[in-house]
Amino acid sequence: MAGEEGLWVTSVETMPRSEIESIQEDLLRRQVNYVYWNSRFYRKKLGDAGVKPEDIKGLNDLSKIPLTSREELSAAVTDEDFFGGRLCVPMSKVWQILNPPEQMVKGNVIVTALTENDREVLVDHLTRHLLMAGLRRGQIVEVQASQWEAIGRIIEGQFTSRRTVQDIVPFTAIAIEATLPMLDLPRSMYMTGFFKPHLVLTMVDFAKLMVNEAKKQGKTPKEMFGTKVVIHRVRPGSPVLDEKTRKEFEEVWGGTHLCMLDIQDNFFFASECHQMNGLHAWEDGFIVETVDPETGEPTAPGEKGLLTITNLWAEATPLIRYKTDHKVTLIKDECGCGRTHVRIVF
């Protein structure tokens, strides 16, 4: 169990950069070989670029692999294959299929699959993030999420017999649907005011709706809820928690406000520690890059570029060099919290 500093696996979260990169190189070689032989989408993509698995020997070879865009993932989807050639396992091994609502994507809907092993990795990754945010045994945690998202099913153990974060760090879960504000907001206000959860997982736009609703009642969230930690998830269609908004929330909500990046189609989570100096990404599970928006070439260290993610662990539908819409810089120095994994700065 974690100590007061919120570290769960100290040896992993604070490992030297040389060890992080050694792990990444081993996993990268394995994952490229895996997708080449199991994903029709990536076998064609690598073949068209003249890249074979044996060409990828280390991190310096990563740029040989062409970038993957949301547009080409969508274009690859057909009526006969809704995975667009990305599925690497037989359907009998798929535990769950998830997709964002159609209004949040352009073109064909991109679906993502999870095996049981994929799910186990997600539980471990999210446990690290929540402990880092301050989650402790016995607390009350409110999870504001939509049923199409994986995060609620990975964090809290309602309606599942499978391991969740709640099994590792026992807490009381309050699940709040957050899709239709007209229906969900009143319930959120009541439940949050009644149970006064220690930690709330929400989104910037939904949290603002709660502020406005509290004002109508002549109160502030600080008076109504008393929440100690609020994590603002960045999911498709929701804004990033910037410093101006953070300060506004600190005044009306009180407590600590942290940002979490949640990219559904790659199951990539990165989040802030209490230093609030960039979002930690677990590099024993991902390779994080920035690329030039125009050329697609890797940017220089410290230079802003499009966040690009390579998933090193997924079995069902892994993505290699997936280009997001987020413009960020990367920090690889050790954080004040002691963690050594890369931090993402918007």
mmCIF file of N, CA and C in Angstrom, residues 7-8 48 78 128 174 200 211-212 237 249 260 264 285-286 309 332:
data_model
loop_
_atom_site.group_PDB
_atom_site.id
_atom_site.type_symbol
_atom_site.label_atom_id
_atom_site.label_comp_id
_atom_site.label_asym_id
_atom_site.label_seq_id
_atom_site.Cartn_x
_atom_site.Cartn_y
_atom_site.Cartn_z
ATOM 1 N N LEU A 7 2.971 7.211 -3.416
ATOM 2 C CA LEU A 7 3.614 6.285 -4.342
ATOM 3 C C LEU A 7 3.069 4.884 -4.087
ATOM 4 N N TRP A 8 2.698 4.208 -5.144
ATOM 5 C CA TRP A 8 2.200 2.844 -4.986
ATOM 6 C C TRP A 8 3.324 1.839 -5.264
ATOM 7 N N ASP A 48 3.674 -0.420 -46.290
ATOM 8 C CA ASP A 48 3.676 0.713 -47.226
ATOM 9 C C ASP A 48 4.850 1.647 -46.978
ATOM 10 N N THR A 78 -15.094 -0.349 -41.857
ATOM 11 C CA THR A 78 -16.049 -0.772 -42.885
ATOM 12 C C THR A 78 -17.226 -1.473 -42.220
ATOM 13 N N ARG A 128 -2.217 4.135 -9.643
ATOM 14 C CA ARG A 128 -1.074 5.047 -9.450
ATOM 15 C C ARG A 128 -1.526 6.502 -9.507
ATOM 16 N N ILE A 174 -19.354 6.749 -5.400
ATOM 17 C CA ILE A 174 -20.606 7.342 -5.842
ATOM 18 C C ILE A 174 -20.491 7.536 -7.351
ATOM 19 N N VAL A 200 -13.480 14.129 -6.014
ATOM 20 C CA VAL A 200 -14.457 14.125 -7.102
ATOM 21 C C VAL A 200 -13.725 14.086 -8.430
ATOM 22 N N VAL A 211 -20.978 24.968 -10.276
ATOM 23 C CA VAL A 211 -20.757 26.283 -9.666
ATOM 24 C C VAL A 211 -21.969 27.177 -9.900
ATOM 25 N N ASN A 212 -22.454 27.209 -11.136
ATOM 26 C CA ASN A 212 -23.599 28.059 -11.477
ATOM 27 C C ASN A 212 -24.862 27.619 -10.739
ATOM 28 N N GLY A 237 -14.128 16.487 -26.297
ATOM 29 C CA GLY A 237 -15.129 17.527 -26.211
ATOM 30 C C GLY A 237 -15.075 18.381 -24.962
ATOM 31 N N PHE A 249 -11.609 27.887 -9.594
ATOM 32 C CA PHE A 249 -12.158 26.738 -8.879
ATOM 33 C C PHE A 249 -11.650 26.690 -7.435
ATOM 34 N N MET A 260 -6.398 15.782 -15.430
ATOM 35 C CA MET A 260 -6.117 14.429 -15.926
ATOM 36 C C MET A 260 -6.463 14.363 -17.407
ATOM 37 N N GLN A 264 -9.623 8.342 -24.812
ATOM 38 C CA GLN A 264 -10.373 7.097 -24.779
ATOM 39 C C GLN A 264 -9.827 6.032 -25.724
ATOM 40 N N GLY A 285 4.523 2.066 -19.747
ATOM 41 C CA GLY A 285 3.391 1.594 -20.531
ATOM 42 C C GLY A 285 3.199 2.322 -21.842
ATOM 43 N N PHE A 286 3.842 3.483 -21.980
ATOM 44 C CA PHE A 286 3.666 4.305 -23.179
ATOM 45 C C PHE A 286 4.982 4.981 -23.559
ATOM 46 N N ILE A 309 1.387 9.317 -29.037
ATOM 47 C CA ILE A 309 1.427 8.266 -28.026
ATOM 48 C C ILE A 309 1.577 6.900 -28.677
ATOM 49 N N LYS A 332 11.296 15.950 -18.898
ATOM 50 C CA LYS A 332 11.814 14.641 -18.489
ATOM 51 C C LYS A 332 12.679 14.709 -17.236
#
